[in-house]
Amino acid sequence: MSMRPNMKFSIIISAVIIVVVPIIIGFYMLNKVVDPDETMVTRTEVSPELITITGGFADNISRYHGYYLSHHNNSLFIQIKGSKLPIGGSKDFTISFSNTYGSVDEIYLLGPGSNSKKKIWPNP
C-alpha cells in the first residue's frame, strides 16, 4: 500500500520544519546583542597599539558569543553578542583588538535598541 502524494509532501514538509525551525531559533538566540545593563565591565585598557575590555554578565545564565565594533568621531561602539542558552561561550569575556582608529576619546557599549548605551571608558 503506497501513500498518497499529498501525504508524502506533508510528511516531508513537517520533517523539514522540525529540523530547520529550531536551528534558526538557536542561531538567533546565540547571536543576540546583549543590553549593556546585563554586562559588567571590570577593566578597559586603551593604548596606541591595543584595546582590551574585560568583563562578564550580571546573571549566571548568559554566555558570551562575540561582538560587533563600530567607530565614529573618535568614539568606539561595541555590541556584545550573547545568549541565555547554556551552549558554548563563557560567562566572562575578554575583547582585545588592534587600535587602528588612532585617537580614541570614549568607548561605549551599545544594546540592541537605539536608547541602550553605556559609557565604559574613560571612567563613566
PDB file of C-alpha atoms in Angstrom:
ATOM      1  CA  MET A   1       0.000   0.000   0.000  1.00  0.00           C
ATOM      2  CA  SER A   2       1.541   3.325  -1.032  1.00  0.00           C
ATOM      3  CA  MET A   3       0.984   6.763   0.435  1.00  0.00           C
ATOM      4  CA  ARG A   4      -0.852   9.416  -1.430  1.00  0.00           C
ATOM      5  CA  PRO A   5       1.381  12.187  -2.905  1.00  0.00           C
ATOM      6  CA  ASN A   6      -0.211  14.839  -0.666  1.00  0.00           C
ATOM      7  CA  MET A   7       0.560  12.823   2.448  1.00  0.00           C
ATOM      8  CA  LYS A   8       4.199  12.298   1.379  1.00  0.00           C
ATOM      9  CA  PHE A   9       4.543  16.024   0.759  1.00  0.00           C
ATOM     10  CA  SER A  10       3.057  16.828   4.199  1.00  0.00           C
ATOM     11  CA  ILE A  11       5.446  14.435   5.943  1.00  0.00           C
ATOM     12  CA  ILE A  12       8.474  15.927   4.157  1.00  0.00           C
ATOM     13  CA  ILE A  13       7.419  19.497   4.970  1.00  0.00           C
ATOM     14  CA  SER A  14       6.798  18.561   8.623  1.00  0.00           C
ATOM     15  CA  ALA A  15      10.223  16.930   8.902  1.00  0.00           C
ATOM     16  CA  VAL A  16      11.940  19.975   7.399  1.00  0.00           C
ATOM     17  CA  ILE A  17      10.110  22.311   9.784  1.00  0.00           C
ATOM     18  CA  ILE A  18      11.002  20.143  12.795  1.00  0.00           C
ATOM     19  CA  VAL A  19      14.700  20.323  11.858  1.00  0.00           C
ATOM     20  CA  VAL A  20      15.063  23.848  10.421  1.00  0.00           C
ATOM     21  CA  VAL A  21      12.991  25.949  12.843  1.00  0.00           C
ATOM     22  CA  PRO A  22      14.983  25.009  15.990  1.00  0.00           C
ATOM     23  CA  ILE A  23      18.246  25.684  14.114  1.00  0.00           C
ATOM     24  CA  ILE A  24      17.069  29.154  13.080  1.00  0.00           C
ATOM     25  CA  ILE A  25      15.820  29.958  16.592  1.00  0.00           C
ATOM     26  CA  GLY A  26      19.067  28.702  18.154  1.00  0.00           C
ATOM     27  CA  PHE A  27      21.202  30.712  15.731  1.00  0.00           C
ATOM     28  CA  TYR A  28      19.203  33.853  16.509  1.00  0.00           C
ATOM     29  CA  MET A  29      19.492  33.306  20.249  1.00  0.00           C
ATOM     30  CA  LEU A  30      23.270  32.708  20.055  1.00  0.00           C
ATOM     31  CA  ASN A  31      23.861  35.947  18.166  1.00  0.00           C
ATOM     32  CA  LYS A  32      21.623  38.283  20.112  1.00  0.00           C
ATOM     33  CA  VAL A  33      23.054  41.673  21.077  1.00  0.00           C
ATOM     34  CA  VAL A  34      23.006  41.957  24.863  1.00  0.00           C
ATOM     35  CA  ASP A  35      21.702  45.005  26.716  1.00  0.00           C
ATOM     36  CA  PRO A  36      24.608  46.927  28.339  1.00  0.00           C
ATOM     37  CA  ASP A  37      22.869  46.748  31.734  1.00  0.00           C
ATOM     38  CA  GLU A  38      23.267  42.945  31.614  1.00  0.00           C
ATOM     39  CA  THR A  39      27.071  43.236  31.461  1.00  0.00           C
ATOM     40  CA  MET A  40      29.744  44.201  33.950  1.00  0.00           C
ATOM     41  CA  VAL A  41      32.968  45.648  32.542  1.00  0.00           C
ATOM     42  CA  THR A  42      35.771  45.137  35.057  1.00  0.00           C
ATOM     43  CA  ARG A  43      38.689  46.585  33.100  1.00  0.00           C
ATOM     44  CA  THR A  44      39.272  48.660  29.964  1.00  0.00           C
ATOM     45  CA  GLU A  45      42.765  49.351  28.675  1.00  0.00           C
ATOM     46  CA  VAL A  46      43.462  51.643  25.736  1.00  0.00           C
ATOM     47  CA  SER A  47      46.912  52.100  24.222  1.00  0.00           C
ATOM     48  CA  PRO A  48      48.042  53.330  20.806  1.00  0.00           C
ATOM     49  CA  GLU A  49      48.504  49.673  19.778  1.00  0.00           C
ATOM     50  CA  LEU A  50      45.815  47.662  21.564  1.00  0.00           C
ATOM     51  CA  ILE A  51      42.358  47.985  23.140  1.00  0.00           C
ATOM     52  CA  THR A  52      41.281  45.377  25.702  1.00  0.00           C
ATOM     53  CA  ILE A  53      37.956  45.103  27.508  1.00  0.00           C
ATOM     54  CA  THR A  54      37.392  42.518  30.246  1.00  0.00           C
ATOM     55  CA  GLY A  55      34.086  41.724  31.909  1.00  0.00           C
ATOM     56  CA  GLY A  56      31.227  39.322  32.378  1.00  0.00           C
ATOM     57  CA  PHE A  57      27.487  39.045  32.669  1.00  0.00           C
ATOM     58  CA  ALA A  58      25.363  40.151  35.613  1.00  0.00           C
ATOM     59  CA  ASP A  59      23.398  36.886  35.638  1.00  0.00           C
ATOM     60  CA  ASN A  60      24.606  33.290  35.887  1.00  0.00           C
ATOM     61  CA  ILE A  61      22.918  32.178  32.673  1.00  0.00           C
ATOM     62  CA  SER A  62      24.228  34.356  29.830  1.00  0.00           C
ATOM     63  CA  ARG A  63      27.138  33.246  27.655  1.00  0.00           C
ATOM     64  CA  TYR A  64      29.459  35.374  25.509  1.00  0.00           C
ATOM     65  CA  HIS A  65      29.480  34.709  21.745  1.00  0.00           C
ATOM     66  CA  GLY A  66      31.357  37.624  20.186  1.00  0.00           C
ATOM     67  CA  TYR A  67      30.986  41.309  19.454  1.00  0.00           C
ATOM     68  CA  TYR A  68      30.335  43.945  16.801  1.00  0.00           C
ATOM     69  CA  LEU A  69      32.520  47.019  16.627  1.00  0.00           C
ATOM     70  CA  SER A  70      31.965  50.441  15.056  1.00  0.00           C
ATOM     71  CA  HIS A  71      33.833  53.756  15.161  1.00  0.00           C
ATOM     72  CA  HIS A  72      32.528  57.300  14.799  1.00  0.00           C
ATOM     73  CA  ASN A  73      34.110  60.680  15.686  1.00  0.00           C
ATOM     74  CA  ASN A  74      36.892  59.259  17.921  1.00  0.00           C
ATOM     75  CA  SER A  75      34.381  57.086  19.811  1.00  0.00           C
ATOM     76  CA  LEU A  76      34.195  53.296  19.721  1.00  0.00           C
ATOM     77  CA  PHE A  77      30.877  51.486  19.987  1.00  0.00           C
ATOM     78  CA  ILE A  78      30.827  47.821  20.968  1.00  0.00           C
ATOM     79  CA  GLN A  79      27.831  45.498  20.872  1.00  0.00           C
ATOM     80  CA  ILE A  80      28.336  42.281  22.826  1.00  0.00           C
ATOM     81  CA  LYS A  81      26.677  39.160  21.431  1.00  0.00           C
ATOM     82  CA  GLY A  82      25.428  36.594  23.898  1.00  0.00           C
ATOM     83  CA  SER A  83      22.720  34.113  24.653  1.00  0.00           C
ATOM     84  CA  LYS A  84      20.744  32.678  27.519  1.00  0.00           C
ATOM     85  CA  LEU A  85      21.292  29.175  26.142  1.00  0.00           C
ATOM     86  CA  PRO A  86      23.891  27.127  28.029  1.00  0.00           C
ATOM     87  CA  ILE A  87      25.530  26.166  24.729  1.00  0.00           C
ATOM     88  CA  GLY A  88      29.150  27.143  24.163  1.00  0.00           C
ATOM     89  CA  GLY A  89      30.563  30.515  25.063  1.00  0.00           C
ATOM     90  CA  SER A  90      31.657  31.591  28.517  1.00  0.00           C
ATOM     91  CA  LYS A  91      30.280  33.691  31.346  1.00  0.00           C
ATOM     92  CA  ASP A  92      33.272  36.043  31.236  1.00  0.00           C
ATOM     93  CA  PHE A  93      34.758  37.777  28.213  1.00  0.00           C
ATOM     94  CA  THR A  94      37.956  39.460  27.118  1.00  0.00           C
ATOM     95  CA  ILE A  95      37.699  41.516  23.953  1.00  0.00           C
ATOM     96  CA  SER A  96      41.054  42.529  22.524  1.00  0.00           C
ATOM     97  CA  PHE A  97      41.794  44.127  19.159  1.00  0.00           C
ATOM     98  CA  SER A  98      44.375  46.329  17.451  1.00  0.00           C
ATOM     99  CA  ASN A  99      43.864  50.053  17.800  1.00  0.00           C
ATOM    100  CA  THR A 100      43.648  51.028  14.144  1.00  0.00           C
ATOM    101  CA  TYR A 101      41.432  54.001  14.990  1.00  0.00           C
ATOM    102  CA  GLY A 102      44.135  56.422  16.171  1.00  0.00           C
ATOM    103  CA  SER A 103      42.860  58.678  18.905  1.00  0.00           C
ATOM    104  CA  VAL A 104      40.026  57.097  20.874  1.00  0.00           C
ATOM    105  CA  ASP A 105      38.310  59.509  23.261  1.00  0.00           C
ATOM    106  CA  GLU A 106      35.433  57.328  24.510  1.00  0.00           C
ATOM    107  CA  ILE A 107      34.220  53.738  24.417  1.00  0.00           C
ATOM    108  CA  TYR A 108      30.545  52.782  24.728  1.00  0.00           C
ATOM    109  CA  LEU A 109      28.615  49.540  24.982  1.00  0.00           C
ATOM    110  CA  LEU A 110      25.536  49.571  22.771  1.00  0.00           C
ATOM    111  CA  GLY A 111      22.480  47.404  23.178  1.00  0.00           C
ATOM    112  CA  PRO A 112      20.019  46.172  20.584  1.00  0.00           C
ATOM    113  CA  GLY A 113      17.915  49.342  20.733  1.00  0.00           C
ATOM    114  CA  SER A 114      18.997  52.862  19.912  1.00  0.00           C
ATOM    115  CA  ASN A 115      18.427  54.049  23.508  1.00  0.00           C
ATOM    116  CA  SER A 116      20.580  51.465  25.306  1.00  0.00           C
ATOM    117  CA  LYS A 117      24.070  52.913  25.587  1.00  0.00           C
ATOM    118  CA  LYS A 118      26.603  52.739  28.427  1.00  0.00           C
ATOM    119  CA  LYS A 119      29.925  54.582  28.620  1.00  0.00           C
ATOM    120  CA  ILE A 120      32.753  52.304  29.787  1.00  0.00           C
ATOM    121  CA  TRP A 121      35.872  54.389  29.082  1.00  0.00           C
ATOM    122  CA  PRO A 122      37.203  56.749  30.317  1.00  0.00           C
ATOM    123  CA  ASN A 123      35.674  56.198  33.718  1.00  0.00           C
ATOM    124  CA  PRO A 124      31.945  56.787  33.342  1.00  0.00           C
TER     125      PRO A 124
END
